[in-house]
Short mmCIF file of C-alpha atoms in Angstrom, two decimals:
data_model
loop_
_atom_site.label_atom_id
_atom_site.label_comp_id
_atom_site.label_asym_id
_atom_site.label_seq_id
_atom_site.Cartn_x
_atom_site.Cartn_y
_atom_site.Cartn_z
CA MET A 845 -2.43 55.45 69.36
CA SER A 846 0.53 54.59 67.09
CA TRP A 847 3.91 54.33 68.82
CA GLY A 848 5.95 53.71 65.67
CA PHE A 849 7.70 57.10 65.76
CA LEU A 850 8.89 56.46 69.33
CA ARG A 851 10.17 53.03 68.36
CA ASP A 852 12.12 54.56 65.45
CA ILE A 853 13.72 57.19 67.70
CA LEU A 854 14.83 54.65 70.27
CA SER A 855 16.10 52.25 67.61
CA GLY A 856 18.13 55.04 66.03
CA VAL A 857 19.88 56.02 69.25
CA ASN A 858 20.56 52.42 70.30
CA LYS A 859 23.76 52.12 68.22
CA TYR A 860 25.25 55.24 69.84
CA SER A 861 24.46 54.22 73.43
CA THR A 862 26.69 52.65 76.06
CA GLY A 863 25.94 49.26 77.63
CA ILE A 864 23.92 50.92 80.40
CA GLY A 865 22.03 52.94 77.80
CA ARG A 866 21.06 49.76 75.95
CA ILE A 867 19.69 48.29 79.18
CA TRP A 868 17.62 51.46 79.61
CA LEU A 869 16.30 51.10 76.05
CA ALA A 870 15.37 47.46 76.66
CA ILE A 871 13.42 48.40 79.80
CA VAL A 872 11.60 51.21 77.97
CA PHE A 873 10.71 48.88 75.09
CA VAL A 874 9.68 45.77 76.99
CA PHE A 875 8.54 46.90 80.43
CA ARG A 876 7.03 50.26 79.52
CA LEU A 877 6.05 50.62 75.89
CA LEU A 878 4.84 47.06 75.28
CA VAL A 879 3.13 46.77 78.67
CA TYR A 880 1.41 50.09 78.06
CA VAL A 881 0.21 49.19 74.56
CA VAL A 882 -0.76 45.57 75.26
CA ALA A 883 -2.31 45.76 78.74
CA ALA A 884 -2.47 49.15 80.45
CA GLU A 885 -4.62 50.88 77.85
CA HIS A 886 -7.30 48.19 78.21
CA VAL A 887 -7.31 48.35 82.01
CA TRP A 888 -8.10 52.09 81.99
CA LYS A 889 -10.48 51.89 79.03
CA ASP A 890 -13.73 53.81 79.67
CA GLU A 891 -12.62 54.59 83.23
CA GLN A 892 -15.03 57.52 83.51
CA LYS A 893 -18.03 55.39 82.51
CA GLU A 894 -17.02 52.77 85.11
CA PHE A 895 -16.70 55.37 87.87
CA GLU A 896 -19.97 55.11 89.85
CA CYS A 897 -21.43 57.11 92.73
CA ASN A 898 -24.37 56.05 94.91
CA ILE A 899 -26.51 58.96 93.73
CA ARG A 900 -28.04 59.90 90.39
CA GLN A 901 -27.81 63.66 90.77
CA PRO A 902 -27.02 65.06 87.29
CA GLY A 903 -23.42 66.22 87.06
CA CYS A 904 -22.36 64.77 90.43
CA GLU A 905 -20.40 61.82 89.01
CA ASN A 906 -18.64 64.01 86.44
CA ILE A 907 -17.57 66.57 89.04
CA CYS A 908 -16.34 63.90 91.47
CA PHE A 909 -14.43 62.06 88.75
CA ASP A 910 -12.76 65.29 87.64
CA HIS A 911 -11.87 66.07 91.27
CA PHE A 912 -10.18 62.73 91.98
CA PHE A 913 -8.74 62.26 88.47
CA PRO A 914 -7.83 65.75 87.18
CA ILE A 915 -5.65 64.05 84.54
CA SER A 916 -6.23 60.52 83.34
CA GLN A 917 -3.50 58.29 84.75
CA ILE A 918 -3.05 56.40 81.50
CA ARG A 919 -2.68 59.63 79.49
CA LEU A 920 -0.21 60.98 82.04
CA TRP A 921 1.89 57.81 81.64
CA ALA A 922 1.74 58.17 77.85
CA LEU A 923 2.97 61.77 78.13
CA GLN A 924 5.72 60.62 80.51
CA LEU A 925 6.84 57.91 78.09
CA ILE A 926 7.03 60.41 75.23
CA MET A 927 8.88 63.04 77.26
CA VAL A 928 11.54 60.67 78.65
CA SER A 929 12.19 59.17 75.21
CA THR A 930 12.40 62.28 73.01
CA PRO A 931 15.69 63.65 74.52
CA SER A 932 17.36 60.71 72.77
CA LEU A 933 16.36 62.46 69.54
CA LEU A 934 19.05 65.07 70.30
CA VAL A 935 21.75 62.42 69.83
CA VAL A 936 20.28 61.23 66.52
CA LEU A 937 20.03 64.82 65.25
CA HIS A 938 23.62 65.55 66.27
CA VAL A 939 24.91 62.49 64.38
CA ALA A 940 22.83 63.49 61.35
CA TYR A 941 24.36 66.98 61.53
CA ARG A 942 27.87 65.48 61.55
CA GLU A 943 27.08 63.32 58.53
CA SER A 944 25.60 66.24 56.56
CA ARG A 945 28.62 68.39 57.47
CA GLU A 946 31.00 65.76 56.06
CA LYS A 947 28.93 65.55 52.86
CA ARG A 948 28.90 69.33 52.54
CA HIS A 949 32.67 69.66 52.92
CA LYS A 950 33.33 66.42 50.98
CA MET A 951 35.99 65.33 53.43
CA LYS A 952 36.42 63.17 56.52
CA LEU A 953 35.93 65.44 59.56
CA TYR A 954 35.38 62.77 62.23
CA LYS A 955 36.72 59.27 62.89
CA THR A 956 33.09 58.15 62.79
CA PRO A 957 30.09 60.52 62.99
CA GLY A 958 28.71 58.48 65.89
CA SER A 959 31.91 58.43 67.95
CA MET A 960 31.22 59.52 71.53
CA ASP A 961 33.55 62.49 71.86
CA GLY A 962 33.52 66.27 71.86
CA GLY A 963 30.14 67.83 71.09
CA LEU A 964 28.32 64.51 70.73
CA LEU A 965 29.39 63.53 74.24
CA CYS A 966 27.98 66.80 75.60
CA THR A 967 24.73 66.21 73.70
CA TYR A 968 24.47 62.69 75.12
CA LEU A 969 25.07 63.94 78.67
CA ILE A 970 22.43 66.66 78.21
CA SER A 971 19.93 64.05 76.98
CA LEU A 972 20.60 61.94 80.09
CA ILE A 973 20.02 64.96 82.35
CA PHE A 974 16.74 65.75 80.59
CA LYS A 975 15.54 62.14 80.79
CA THR A 976 16.33 61.94 84.51
CA GLY A 977 14.64 65.30 85.14
CA PHE A 978 11.47 64.25 83.29
CA GLU A 979 11.30 60.94 85.17
CA ILE A 980 11.59 62.63 88.56
CA GLY A 981 9.24 65.45 87.54
CA PHE A 982 6.46 63.08 86.46
CA LEU A 983 6.75 60.99 89.63
CA VAL A 984 6.43 64.13 91.76
CA LEU A 985 3.52 65.38 89.60
CA PHE A 986 1.72 62.04 89.91
CA TYR A 987 2.21 62.02 93.68
CA LYS A 988 0.87 65.58 94.02
CA LEU A 989 -2.14 65.04 91.75
CA TYR A 990 -3.35 61.78 93.26
CA GLY A 991 -2.13 62.16 96.84
CA GLY A 992 0.27 59.22 96.64
CA PHE A 993 0.76 56.04 94.67
CA ASN A 994 -2.48 54.32 95.52
CA VAL A 995 -5.83 53.47 93.89
CA PRO A 996 -8.58 53.33 96.57
CA ARG A 997 -11.73 51.31 96.16
CA LEU A 998 -13.96 53.98 97.66
CA VAL A 999 -13.70 57.79 97.59
CA LYS A 1000 -16.03 60.24 99.31
CA CYS A 1001 -17.11 63.33 97.42
CA ASP A 1002 -18.94 66.43 98.62
CA MET A 1003 -18.43 68.65 95.59
CA ARG A 1004 -21.32 70.65 94.15
CA PRO A 1005 -23.79 69.77 92.61
CA CYS A 1006 -23.79 66.70 94.87
CA PRO A 1007 -26.43 67.37 97.57
CA ASN A 1008 -24.32 65.76 100.32
CA THR A 1009 -21.27 63.56 100.83
CA VAL A 1010 -21.61 60.65 98.43
CA ASP A 1011 -19.65 57.42 98.03
CA CYS A 1012 -18.01 56.83 94.67
CA TYR A 1013 -16.45 53.56 93.55
CA ILE A 1014 -13.47 53.09 91.25
CA SER A 1015 -13.61 50.09 88.94
CA LYS A 1016 -10.88 47.40 89.08
CA PRO A 1017 -8.84 49.17 91.80
CA THR A 1018 -6.56 46.18 92.53
CA GLU A 1019 -5.62 45.70 88.88
CA LYS A 1020 -4.96 49.41 88.46
CA LYS A 1021 -2.87 49.47 91.62
CA VAL A 1022 -0.68 46.62 90.30
CA PHE A 1023 -0.02 48.51 87.07
CA LEU A 1024 0.59 51.71 89.01
CA TYR A 1025 3.27 50.07 91.16
CA PHE A 1026 4.79 48.49 88.07
CA VAL A 1027 5.05 51.88 86.33
CA VAL A 1028 6.56 53.55 89.43
CA VAL A 1029 9.15 50.78 89.91
CA THR A 1030 10.25 50.82 86.25
CA SER A 1031 10.43 54.62 86.36
CA CYS A 1032 12.68 54.50 89.44
CA LEU A 1033 14.83 51.83 87.75
CA CYS A 1034 15.23 54.08 84.69
CA ILE A 1035 16.31 56.96 86.98
CA VAL A 1036 18.98 54.73 88.56
CA LEU A 1037 20.23 53.64 85.12
CA ASN A 1038 20.36 57.22 83.82
CA VAL A 1039 22.29 58.45 86.87
CA SER A 1040 24.65 55.44 86.63
CA GLU A 1041 25.32 56.07 82.93
CA LEU A 1042 25.86 59.79 83.55
CA SER A 1043 28.35 59.06 86.35
CA TYR A 1044 30.10 56.40 84.27
CA LEU A 1045 30.59 58.70 81.26
CA ILE A 1046 31.83 61.62 83.37
CA PHE A 1047 34.27 59.36 85.24
CA LYS A 1048 35.46 57.63 82.06
CA TYR A 1049 36.20 60.80 80.13
CA THR A 1050 37.72 62.56 83.14
CA ILE A 1051 40.23 59.69 83.46
CA LYS A 1052 40.78 59.75 79.70
CA CYS A 1053 41.55 63.51 79.70
CA TYR A 1054 43.90 63.10 82.66
CA LEU A 1055 45.81 60.28 80.93
CA GLU A 1056 46.06 62.27 77.70
CA ARG A 1057 47.51 65.26 79.57
CA TYR A 1058 49.94 63.01 81.43
CA ASN A 1059 51.11 61.33 78.21
CA LYS A 1060 51.49 64.72 76.54
CA LYS A 1061 53.59 65.93 79.46
CA VAL A 1062 55.80 62.83 79.28
CA GLN A 1063 56.28 63.28 75.53
CA THR A 1064 57.24 66.94 76.06
CA MET A 1065 59.85 65.98 78.66
CA LYS A 1066 61.29 63.32 76.33
CA SER A 1067 61.58 65.78 73.44
CA GLU A 1068 63.33 68.31 75.69
CA CYS A 1069 65.82 65.67 76.83
CA GLN A 1070 66.56 64.72 73.22
CA LYS A 1071 67.34 68.36 72.36
CA LEU A 1072 70.15 68.51 74.94
CA LYS A 1073 73.63 68.17 73.28
CA TYR A 1074 75.87 65.38 74.42
CA VAL A 1075 79.12 66.84 75.84
CA ASP A 1076 82.35 64.76 75.57
CA PRO A 1077 84.18 64.52 78.95
CA ALA A 1078 87.62 64.94 77.25
CA GLU A 1079 86.44 68.13 75.56
CA THR A 1080 85.15 69.41 78.86
CA ALA A 1081 88.51 68.75 80.55
CA SER A 1082 90.51 70.57 77.82
CA THR A 1083 88.19 73.55 78.01
CA ALA A 1084 88.66 73.72 81.77
CA LEU A 1085 92.48 73.50 81.37
CA PHE A 1086 92.47 76.37 78.87
CA HIS A 1087 90.58 78.59 81.31
CA SER A 1088 92.95 77.70 84.14
CA ASN A 1089 96.04 78.61 82.04
CA ALA A 1090 94.56 81.86 80.86
CA SER A 1091 93.57 83.14 84.26
CA PRO A 1092 97.13 84.13 85.49
CA VAL A 1093 97.66 86.25 82.37
CA LEU A 1094 94.43 88.01 82.95
CA ASP A 1095 95.36 88.60 86.57
CA ARG A 1096 98.82 89.96 85.52
CA LYS A 1097 97.23 92.36 83.06
CA LYS A 1098 94.85 93.55 85.68
CA PHE A 1099 97.73 94.07 88.10
CA ILE A 1100 99.66 96.24 85.51
CA LEU A 1101 96.59 98.32 84.77
CA TYR A 1102 95.99 99.00 88.35
#
């Protein structure tokens, strides 16, 4: 299987990621994609042919293998790797949309098309939520399908057409168990990184919005203070004296009228 398209997607989103996002990409590249391609595929190669039961009843081995391995573990991991990586494509598509929009309008609409703000920030947060959801979903699915994170040496099967309870043996169980634990640990590490990056971005831009509102409020108060006219104290005193001299006349006029 060629993984070039997945490599291109992850390489494209790398320049728009935060520091935590780049750590996540490194783990996916080195500890998941390369390990899967170089080693894991060979460990599970021809796993059905190497699954043996102590009886030669036609169809018994096939039924037992399908019962204990309803989905091949290696194919389930491949599907998991694809699903947790493709949400990053949303970010690449959003940046491409910004670039095409600037070309269409022939003017600068953004500081940089890849700047993490506004709609692109929302897209990035949505991609993190999807990646975290897929990671958790596949771990739960794996646990439900195989009854835990374990590869036993011996399984007992009594499915038809087996005439009775037969013993079936899984090839290279220790080696498969090591890879299974490795995949589960790296998956949990990716969940922690995704949640950390999500929390970091929400906290960062919440503080940024608060500071922008505070600075805007301060600027408004300064502009209002500058609009107030400066009143000369001497002018204020003369105005007060004029009113004090005029008041007796007004009172006298009022007295005559009454």
